[in-house]
Short mmCIF file of C-alpha atoms in Angstrom, two decimals:
data_model
loop_
_atom_site.label_atom_id
_atom_site.label_comp_id
_atom_site.label_asym_id
_atom_site.label_seq_id
_atom_site.Cartn_x
_atom_site.Cartn_y
_atom_site.Cartn_z
CA UNK A 1 11.88 -23.72 21.82
CA UNK A 2 14.59 -23.28 19.95
CA UNK A 3 14.19 -20.90 17.10
CA UNK A 4 15.05 -22.62 13.79
CA UNK A 5 13.62 -22.44 10.39
CA UNK A 6 12.91 -19.56 8.35
CA UNK A 7 11.49 -16.49 10.39
CA UNK A 8 8.12 -15.01 9.12
CA UNK A 9 7.88 -11.43 8.97
CA UNK A 10 4.08 -10.50 9.04
CA UNK A 11 4.26 -7.03 8.99
CA UNK A 12 2.63 -4.56 6.53
CA UNK A 13 6.11 -3.55 4.67
CA UNK A 14 8.76 -4.31 3.96
CA UNK A 15 7.21 -7.86 3.18
CA UNK A 16 8.68 -11.16 2.50
CA UNK A 17 10.83 -11.11 -0.51
CA UNK A 18 11.02 -14.15 -2.62
CA UNK A 19 13.96 -16.11 -3.28
CA UNK A 20 13.78 -15.53 -6.89
CA UNK A 21 13.89 -11.84 -6.39
CA UNK A 22 17.03 -12.04 -3.93
CA UNK A 23 18.72 -14.28 -6.37
CA UNK A 24 17.92 -11.78 -9.00
CA UNK A 25 19.40 -8.92 -7.08
CA UNK A 26 22.57 -11.09 -6.26
CA UNK A 27 24.60 -10.13 -9.44
CA UNK A 28 27.55 -7.74 -9.99
CA UNK A 29 27.07 -4.07 -10.68
CA UNK A 30 25.87 -3.52 -14.46
CA UNK A 31 27.02 -0.85 -16.91
CA UNK A 32 23.99 1.92 -16.93
CA UNK A 33 24.98 3.53 -19.93
CA UNK A 34 24.05 0.49 -22.51
CA UNK A 35 23.56 -3.13 -22.44
CA UNK A 36 20.94 -5.50 -20.71
CA UNK A 37 20.02 -3.23 -17.99
CA UNK A 38 18.68 -0.20 -20.25
CA UNK A 39 17.29 -2.73 -22.52
CA UNK A 40 15.26 -4.33 -19.97
CA UNK A 41 13.43 -0.88 -18.42
CA UNK A 42 10.82 -0.47 -21.27
CA UNK A 43 9.16 -3.85 -20.90
CA UNK A 44 9.65 -3.11 -16.92
CA UNK A 45 7.75 0.09 -17.38
CA UNK A 46 5.06 -1.73 -19.49
CA UNK A 47 4.39 -4.05 -16.55
CA UNK A 48 4.16 -1.40 -14.13
CA UNK A 49 1.58 0.20 -16.05
CA UNK A 50 -0.27 -3.25 -16.57
CA UNK A 51 -0.34 -3.57 -12.81
CA UNK A 52 -2.26 -0.35 -12.28
CA UNK A 53 -4.23 -0.76 -15.34
CA UNK A 54 -3.33 2.47 -16.95
CA UNK A 55 -2.16 3.53 -20.39
CA UNK A 56 -0.92 7.15 -19.19
CA UNK A 57 2.42 7.94 -17.62
CA UNK A 58 4.77 6.72 -15.14
CA UNK A 59 7.70 8.33 -12.95
CA UNK A 60 10.14 6.06 -11.01
CA UNK A 61 11.91 7.60 -8.03
CA UNK A 62 14.63 6.20 -5.62
CA UNK A 63 11.97 6.82 -2.64
CA UNK A 64 9.86 5.09 -0.30
CA UNK A 65 6.36 5.92 -0.24
CA UNK A 66 6.72 9.18 1.55
CA UNK A 67 8.99 10.23 -1.31
CA UNK A 68 6.26 9.42 -3.87
CA UNK A 69 3.73 11.62 -1.69
CA UNK A 70 6.48 14.25 -2.56
CA UNK A 71 6.51 13.65 -5.63
CA UNK A 72 3.01 13.81 -6.24
CA UNK A 73 2.72 16.92 -4.20
CA UNK A 74 5.44 18.75 -5.96
CA UNK A 75 4.31 17.78 -9.83
CA UNK A 76 0.93 19.12 -9.09
CA UNK A 77 1.03 22.05 -6.50
CA UNK A 78 2.15 25.61 -5.70
CA UNK A 79 2.13 27.14 -2.62
CA UNK A 80 -1.27 28.23 -1.48
CA UNK A 81 -3.12 25.48 -3.88
CA UNK A 82 -6.07 23.56 -2.03
CA UNK A 83 -6.15 19.98 -1.58
CA UNK A 84 -8.97 17.66 0.23
CA UNK A 85 -7.49 15.12 2.07
CA UNK A 86 -9.90 12.01 3.07
CA UNK A 87 -8.22 10.56 6.16
CA UNK A 88 -9.39 7.21 7.24
CA UNK A 89 -6.21 6.51 9.50
CA UNK A 90 -2.77 7.61 9.92
CA UNK A 91 -1.45 7.65 6.77
CA UNK A 92 -4.15 10.10 5.26
CA UNK A 93 -3.04 12.41 8.17
CA UNK A 94 0.58 11.80 7.26
CA UNK A 95 0.18 12.74 3.64
CA UNK A 96 -1.99 15.96 4.79
CA UNK A 97 1.17 16.61 6.93
CA UNK A 98 3.44 16.24 4.24
CA UNK A 99 1.45 18.62 1.76
CA UNK A 100 0.96 21.30 4.68
CA UNK A 101 4.59 21.26 5.26
CA UNK A 102 5.12 21.98 1.41
CA UNK A 103 2.62 25.19 1.52
CA UNK A 104 -0.31 23.49 0.23
CA UNK A 105 -3.60 24.42 1.74
CA UNK A 106 -5.24 21.40 2.86
CA UNK A 107 -8.38 20.67 4.27
CA UNK A 108 -8.54 17.18 5.98
CA UNK A 109 -12.03 15.28 6.12
CA UNK A 110 -11.15 12.96 9.04
CA UNK A 111 -13.13 9.63 9.32
CA UNK A 112 -11.17 8.40 12.27
CA UNK A 113 -10.11 4.82 11.67
CA UNK A 114 -13.50 3.99 9.70
CA UNK A 115 -14.79 4.34 6.09
CA UNK A 116 -15.08 7.60 4.31
CA UNK A 117 -18.38 8.75 3.90
CA UNK A 118 -18.93 9.35 -0.05
CA UNK A 119 -21.89 11.89 1.20
CA UNK A 120 -19.69 13.98 3.16
CA UNK A 121 -17.20 14.06 0.27
CA UNK A 122 -19.58 15.19 -2.24
CA UNK A 123 -21.31 17.84 0.23
CA UNK A 124 -17.30 19.36 0.73
CA UNK A 125 -17.15 19.43 -2.94
CA UNK A 126 -20.14 20.98 -3.71
CA UNK A 127 -19.39 23.81 -0.97
CA UNK A 128 -16.19 24.39 -2.89
CA UNK A 129 -18.17 26.94 -5.03
CA UNK A 130 -15.09 28.75 -6.16
CA UNK A 131 -13.77 25.51 -7.44
CA UNK A 132 -10.61 26.21 -5.31
CA UNK A 133 -9.56 22.43 -4.61
CA UNK A 134 -7.12 21.39 -7.11
CA UNK A 135 -6.95 17.53 -5.83
CA UNK A 136 -8.73 15.03 -3.77
CA UNK A 137 -6.20 12.96 -2.19
CA UNK A 138 -6.75 9.72 -0.57
CA UNK A 139 -5.47 6.25 0.38
CA UNK A 140 -6.90 3.36 -1.16
CA UNK A 141 -5.99 1.10 1.97
CA UNK A 142 -4.54 3.18 5.20
CA UNK A 143 -1.79 0.83 6.39
CA UNK A 144 -2.26 1.58 9.99
CA UNK A 145 -6.32 1.19 10.42
CA UNK A 146 -6.57 -1.23 7.33
CA UNK A 147 -9.74 0.70 5.89
CA UNK A 148 -10.13 0.50 2.46
CA UNK A 149 -11.57 3.25 0.27
CA UNK A 150 -14.35 2.51 -2.38
CA UNK A 151 -12.36 4.58 -5.28
CA UNK A 152 -15.20 3.97 -7.75
CA UNK A 153 -17.50 5.66 -5.44
CA UNK A 154 -15.17 8.42 -4.78
CA UNK A 155 -14.83 9.31 -8.33
CA UNK A 156 -18.91 8.92 -8.70
CA UNK A 157 -18.76 11.60 -5.55
CA UNK A 158 -16.57 13.86 -7.66
CA UNK A 159 -18.83 13.29 -10.70
CA UNK A 160 -21.92 14.19 -8.79
CA UNK A 161 -20.55 17.43 -7.38
CA UNK A 162 -19.40 18.26 -10.90
CA UNK A 163 -16.06 19.26 -9.25
CA UNK A 164 -13.13 19.17 -11.70
CA UNK A 165 -10.59 18.31 -8.80
CA UNK A 166 -7.65 15.82 -9.78
CA UNK A 167 -8.47 12.47 -8.02
CA UNK A 168 -5.10 11.03 -6.48
CA UNK A 169 -5.06 7.70 -4.84
CA UNK A 170 -2.30 6.24 -2.43
CA UNK A 171 -1.70 2.47 -3.51
CA UNK A 172 1.47 2.33 -1.25
CA UNK A 173 -0.45 -0.65 1.05
CA UNK A 174 -2.77 -2.02 -1.50
CA UNK A 175 -1.10 -2.25 -4.96
CA UNK A 176 -0.70 -5.98 -6.08
CA UNK A 177 -3.05 -6.90 -3.17
CA UNK A 178 -6.34 -5.29 -3.78
CA UNK A 179 -7.75 -4.83 -6.95
CA UNK A 180 -7.00 -1.37 -8.69
CA UNK A 181 -8.04 0.09 -12.29
CA UNK A 182 -6.72 3.33 -12.54
CA UNK A 183 -8.02 4.31 -15.72
CA UNK A 184 -11.36 2.49 -15.59
CA UNK A 185 -11.97 4.32 -12.17
CA UNK A 186 -11.19 7.63 -13.29
CA UNK A 187 -8.07 8.45 -11.30
CA UNK A 188 -5.64 11.08 -11.94
CA UNK A 189 -2.47 10.21 -10.05
CA UNK A 190 -1.57 6.85 -8.40
CA UNK A 191 1.34 6.35 -5.93
CA UNK A 192 2.74 3.87 -4.62
CA UNK A 193 6.18 1.85 -3.41
CA UNK A 194 8.55 -1.49 -3.91
CA UNK A 195 8.31 -2.93 -0.45
CA UNK A 196 4.78 -4.29 0.03
CA UNK A 197 2.94 -6.35 -2.39
CA UNK A 198 5.36 -5.63 -5.19
CA UNK A 199 7.99 -7.70 -2.79
CA UNK A 200 10.80 -5.43 -3.47
CA UNK A 201 13.17 -4.08 -0.85
CA UNK A 202 12.34 -0.37 0.14
CA UNK A 203 13.42 2.11 -2.02
CA UNK A 204 11.66 2.68 -5.06
CA UNK A 205 8.53 5.21 -5.30
CA UNK A 206 6.19 5.40 -8.38
CA UNK A 207 3.83 7.77 -9.66
CA UNK A 208 1.63 7.05 -12.60
CA UNK A 209 -0.25 10.29 -13.94
CA UNK A 210 -3.08 10.98 -16.59
CA UNK A 211 -2.64 13.60 -19.42
CA UNK A 212 -5.14 15.57 -17.39
CA UNK A 213 -2.79 15.47 -14.47
CA UNK A 214 0.25 16.36 -16.69
CA UNK A 215 -1.69 19.81 -17.78
CA UNK A 216 -3.17 20.41 -14.61
CA UNK A 217 0.29 20.77 -13.04
CA UNK A 218 2.24 22.21 -15.79
CA UNK A 219 3.05 25.42 -13.94
CA UNK A 220 3.31 23.61 -10.56
CA UNK A 221 5.55 25.71 -8.19
CA UNK A 222 6.53 23.24 -6.06
CA UNK A 223 8.33 21.29 -8.56
CA UNK A 224 11.97 21.11 -8.54
CA UNK A 225 14.50 19.20 -10.83
CA UNK A 226 14.63 16.10 -8.96
CA UNK A 227 11.02 15.62 -8.34
CA UNK A 228 9.84 16.76 -11.97
CA UNK A 229 8.16 14.10 -13.56
CA UNK A 230 8.35 15.08 -16.97
CA UNK A 231 11.76 13.87 -17.75
CA UNK A 232 11.46 10.63 -15.74
CA UNK A 233 8.31 9.74 -18.00
CA UNK A 234 9.68 11.07 -21.47
CA UNK A 235 13.41 11.03 -21.02
CA UNK A 236 15.26 10.31 -24.26
CA UNK A 237 18.27 9.47 -22.12
CA UNK A 238 18.60 6.34 -19.60
CA UNK A 239 19.66 8.80 -16.83
CA UNK A 240 16.68 10.93 -17.24
CA UNK A 241 14.42 8.32 -16.02
CA UNK A 242 16.18 8.42 -12.44
CA UNK A 243 17.47 11.92 -12.48
CA UNK A 244 20.77 10.25 -12.28
CA UNK A 245 22.23 6.68 -11.51
CA UNK A 246 19.62 4.01 -11.89
CA UNK A 247 18.74 1.98 -9.03
CA UNK A 248 20.35 -0.87 -10.68
CA UNK A 249 19.50 -3.78 -8.29
CA UNK A 250 16.11 -2.54 -7.37
CA UNK A 251 15.17 -3.00 -11.05
CA UNK A 252 16.58 -6.47 -11.25
CA UNK A 253 14.48 -7.26 -8.52
CA UNK A 254 11.33 -5.27 -9.70
CA UNK A 255 11.84 -7.30 -13.19
CA UNK A 256 11.51 -10.73 -11.22
CA UNK A 257 8.53 -9.62 -9.17
CA UNK A 258 6.71 -8.32 -12.25
CA UNK A 259 7.51 -11.61 -13.94
CA UNK A 260 5.76 -13.46 -10.91
CA UNK A 261 2.66 -10.79 -10.42
CA UNK A 262 2.01 -9.94 -13.97
CA UNK A 263 3.09 -12.67 -16.22
CA UNK A 264 2.89 -15.74 -14.26
CA UNK A 265 0.08 -15.35 -11.78
CA UNK A 266 -1.56 -12.80 -13.29
CA UNK A 267 -3.37 -9.70 -11.74
CA UNK A 268 -6.76 -11.37 -11.59
CA UNK A 269 -5.25 -14.38 -9.56
CA UNK A 270 -3.22 -12.10 -7.34
CA UNK A 271 -6.23 -10.09 -6.30
CA UNK A 272 -7.98 -13.45 -5.77
CA UNK A 273 -5.34 -15.02 -3.70
CA UNK A 274 -4.93 -11.71 -1.41
CA UNK A 275 -8.95 -11.94 -0.87
CA UNK A 276 -8.66 -15.46 0.19
CA UNK A 277 -5.99 -14.93 2.57
CA UNK A 278 -7.72 -11.98 4.01
CA UNK A 279 -10.89 -14.02 4.45
CA UNK A 280 -8.70 -16.82 6.34
CA UNK A 281 -7.51 -14.15 8.82
CA UNK A 282 -10.93 -12.62 9.48
CA UNK A 283 -12.66 -16.06 9.90
CA UNK A 284 -10.11 -16.80 12.70
CA UNK A 285 -10.54 -13.50 14.28
CA UNK A 286 -14.54 -13.91 14.32
CA UNK A 287 -14.32 -17.43 16.06
CA UNK A 288 -11.81 -15.85 18.49
CA UNK A 289 -13.88 -13.00 18.94
CA UNK A 290 -16.93 -15.10 19.95
CA UNK A 291 -15.24 -16.02 23.24
CA UNK A 292 -13.76 -12.70 23.85
CA UNK A 293 -15.49 -9.64 23.30
CA UNK A 294 -11.99 -7.86 23.59
CA UNK A 295 -10.85 -9.53 20.13
CA UNK A 296 -12.26 -7.96 17.21
CA UNK A 297 -11.36 -6.64 13.41
CA UNK A 298 -11.05 -2.78 13.58
CA UNK A 299 -13.24 -2.68 10.20
CA UNK A 300 -16.43 -4.08 10.96
CA UNK A 301 -17.70 -4.42 7.24
CA UNK A 302 -16.00 -6.77 4.97
CA UNK A 303 -16.55 -4.60 1.81
CA UNK A 304 -13.86 -1.71 3.71
CA UNK A 305 -11.55 -4.15 5.02
CA UNK A 306 -8.00 -4.50 3.26
CA UNK A 307 -6.92 -7.78 1.27
CA UNK A 308 -3.12 -6.88 2.37
CA UNK A 309 -3.44 -6.25 6.11
CA UNK A 310 -5.87 -6.35 9.10
CA UNK A 311 -5.95 -4.36 12.10
CA UNK A 312 -7.35 -5.98 15.25
CA UNK A 313 -7.71 -5.57 19.04
CA UNK A 314 -6.65 -8.10 21.52
CA UNK A 315 -7.33 -6.91 24.24
CA UNK A 316 -7.46 -5.94 27.34
CA UNK A 317 -4.25 -4.39 26.86
CA UNK A 318 -1.39 -5.59 27.19
CA UNK A 319 -2.52 -8.53 25.72
CA UNK A 320 -1.85 -7.63 21.82
CA UNK A 321 1.74 -6.70 22.68
CA UNK A 322 2.37 -10.09 25.13
CA UNK A 323 1.24 -12.01 22.24
CA UNK A 324 3.28 -10.47 19.74
CA UNK A 325 6.19 -10.75 21.74
CA UNK A 326 5.53 -14.52 22.37
CA UNK A 327 5.05 -15.20 18.91
CA UNK A 328 8.35 -13.33 17.74
CA UNK A 329 10.78 -14.74 20.37
CA UNK A 330 9.02 -18.36 21.17
CA UNK A 331 7.92 -19.25 17.28
CA UNK A 332 9.73 -17.01 14.61
CA UNK A 333 6.72 -14.91 13.60
CA UNK A 334 6.83 -11.24 13.64
CA UNK A 335 3.51 -9.44 13.64
CA UNK A 336 2.75 -5.88 13.06
CA UNK A 337 2.48 -3.07 15.92
CA UNK A 338 -1.12 -1.47 16.22
CA UNK A 339 -0.04 1.76 14.56
CA UNK A 340 -2.15 4.37 14.94
CA UNK A 341 -4.76 2.65 17.13
CA UNK A 342 -3.74 4.75 20.28
CA UNK A 343 -0.94 6.90 21.11
CA UNK A 344 2.38 4.89 21.79
CA UNK A 345 2.53 6.17 25.46
CA UNK A 346 -1.23 5.40 26.17
CA UNK A 347 -1.48 1.67 27.82
CA UNK A 348 -4.25 0.82 25.30
CA UNK A 349 -1.54 1.10 22.67
CA UNK A 350 -0.74 -2.59 23.69
CA UNK A 351 -4.23 -3.82 22.91
CA UNK A 352 -3.74 -3.74 19.10
CA UNK A 353 -1.80 -5.56 16.19
CA UNK A 354 -1.87 -6.16 12.40
CA UNK A 355 -1.30 -9.12 10.95
CA UNK A 356 0.03 -8.63 6.95
CA UNK A 357 -0.92 -11.12 4.50
CA UNK A 358 0.41 -8.94 1.27
CA UNK A 359 2.85 -10.07 -1.54
CA UNK A 360 4.69 -13.29 -1.52
CA UNK A 361 2.41 -14.87 0.87
CA UNK A 362 0.81 -18.36 0.50
CA UNK A 363 -2.23 -20.18 2.47
CA UNK A 364 0.23 -22.41 4.49
CA UNK A 365 2.08 -19.20 5.83
CA UNK A 366 -1.01 -17.39 6.64
CA UNK A 367 -2.42 -20.76 8.38
CA UNK A 368 0.99 -21.18 10.14
CA UNK A 369 0.74 -17.45 11.52
CA UNK A 370 -3.05 -17.92 12.81
CA UNK A 371 -2.01 -21.27 14.30
CA UNK A 372 1.14 -19.52 16.24
CA UNK A 373 -1.16 -16.85 17.36
CA UNK A 374 -3.50 -19.30 19.03
CA UNK A 375 -0.57 -20.97 20.50
CA UNK A 376 0.56 -17.65 22.37
CA UNK A 377 -3.31 -17.20 23.55
CA UNK A 378 -2.87 -20.59 24.82
CA UNK A 379 0.41 -20.28 26.49
CA UNK A 380 -0.56 -16.55 27.74
CA UNK A 381 -4.14 -17.31 29.14
CA UNK A 382 -5.63 -14.88 26.71
CA UNK A 383 -9.35 -16.01 26.63
CA UNK A 384 -10.52 -16.64 23.00
CA UNK A 385 -13.32 -18.46 21.18
CA UNK A 386 -12.96 -22.17 19.86
CA UNK A 387 -12.89 -22.83 16.16
CA UNK A 388 -10.40 -20.58 14.76
CA UNK A 389 -7.89 -22.60 13.09
CA UNK A 390 -10.72 -24.84 11.42
CA UNK A 391 -12.89 -21.81 10.50
CA UNK A 392 -9.45 -20.67 8.62
CA UNK A 393 -8.67 -23.64 6.81
CA UNK A 394 -12.28 -23.69 5.67
CA UNK A 395 -11.86 -20.52 3.79
CA UNK A 396 -8.68 -21.87 2.17
CA UNK A 397 -10.42 -25.15 1.31
CA UNK A 398 -13.44 -23.63 -0.54
CA UNK A 399 -11.12 -20.95 -1.98
CA UNK A 400 -8.48 -23.67 -3.37
CA UNK A 401 -11.36 -26.27 -4.43
CA UNK A 402 -10.76 -30.06 -4.66
#
C-alpha cells in the first residue's frame, strides 16, 4: 500500500508531539532578558512541581535523561560515596554505570527484567550497619523491560530498615503516564526528561529535590558550576536558571504541554487514560498469546507493568523484527525495538519489541496500532490467537462508558 497519511511513531520516546506544542514552538526567537518569556517561567515551574506532586525544589537542565542522571549524581555524591541501585532492566544498569563512571561506589541489586524484591532491598539496607549507603537509586519504570517499581513499597523498605539513605527515582519513562506522588511517597529526588510523557522534543532534563536532599548533598564533591542545582532552583537572575541561555523554544512547547496535561485534562485523568490504554494493549497480547505460546508480555503481573510502554515477545525470532518492519514499511507504524531483552548480536533479539502508549495518545491511535500489528501477523503468517481486537475494543468501551 502507498504510504499516505500521518505516520505513527509508537516508540517509547521521543513520543508523539501534539500540533499545539509544535505550533507553540514555531515562533521567532524571544528576548531572554525581559518580557514574555521570563515572565512565563515562574508559572511553568509551578506546573512542573504540580506534575510530580511536590512542594520542594526544581532544577531544569538543557539535557536528556542521561543528563538528568548526571545532575542528580553531581549534586548528591562525592567520589567514593556509596549508592545502592535497583536494576529491573537496562536503564537501572545504565544509571549505575553513569554513577560508577563518576567515581561513586555502586552496589547493584540486579532483578533481571523482573520487579524488585523489596525483601532483598530491606535486607541489603539492614546489612549496611555502618550506614554507608547515601542514596537508593531506582527507575519507576525501566523503559526497556517496562517493569514498574512500587515506589511506596520501596519507601516502606527504607523505613523498615531504619536507614537514612535518600530515595532517588528516575521517572523519565513514567512521568505524565503512571501515577506519581513525590512528597506523599517520601521521595527525596526525582529525575525526568521532556521527550516522553511530557510530549516535548528531547533536550530538557528535570531534577526535583527535597530539603533533605539539598542538605545531604551540600558538600558533594562531584558538583560543578554547570550541574549545581542551587542557582537553577534559587537564581535571582533569569540566566541562572539555565546556567546561561535559556532553552527558549523548548520552554514554549513545554508551556503548552503542561497546559494540556495539568490544567485541561488534569493529572488524575491523564493517569487514568494511560492506564486504560495500557490495558487495551495487554488485552490484545493476551488474546494473541492464547493461540501462540511464543507471544507474551514481559511482565506477568499487571501491578508491575508500565502504563507508558509495553515490552513483549513475538516469537520465535525473527518474528518481532519482521512484524516491526512490515508495520513501518507497509502501514506507517513504527514500533519500538526490544531493547535489552537480548544482546543485539543474539538471534533472540529479533523476537522482542515494545509498544509505546505514552503522552499524546488516544484510544483510536492505540486501537489502530493493534489492528496494524494484527494485519502484519496475517500478512506474515505469524500464528496468533483470535479475538485480540475485540478484546482491546472492549477495554476502551468500558473505560470510556456510554
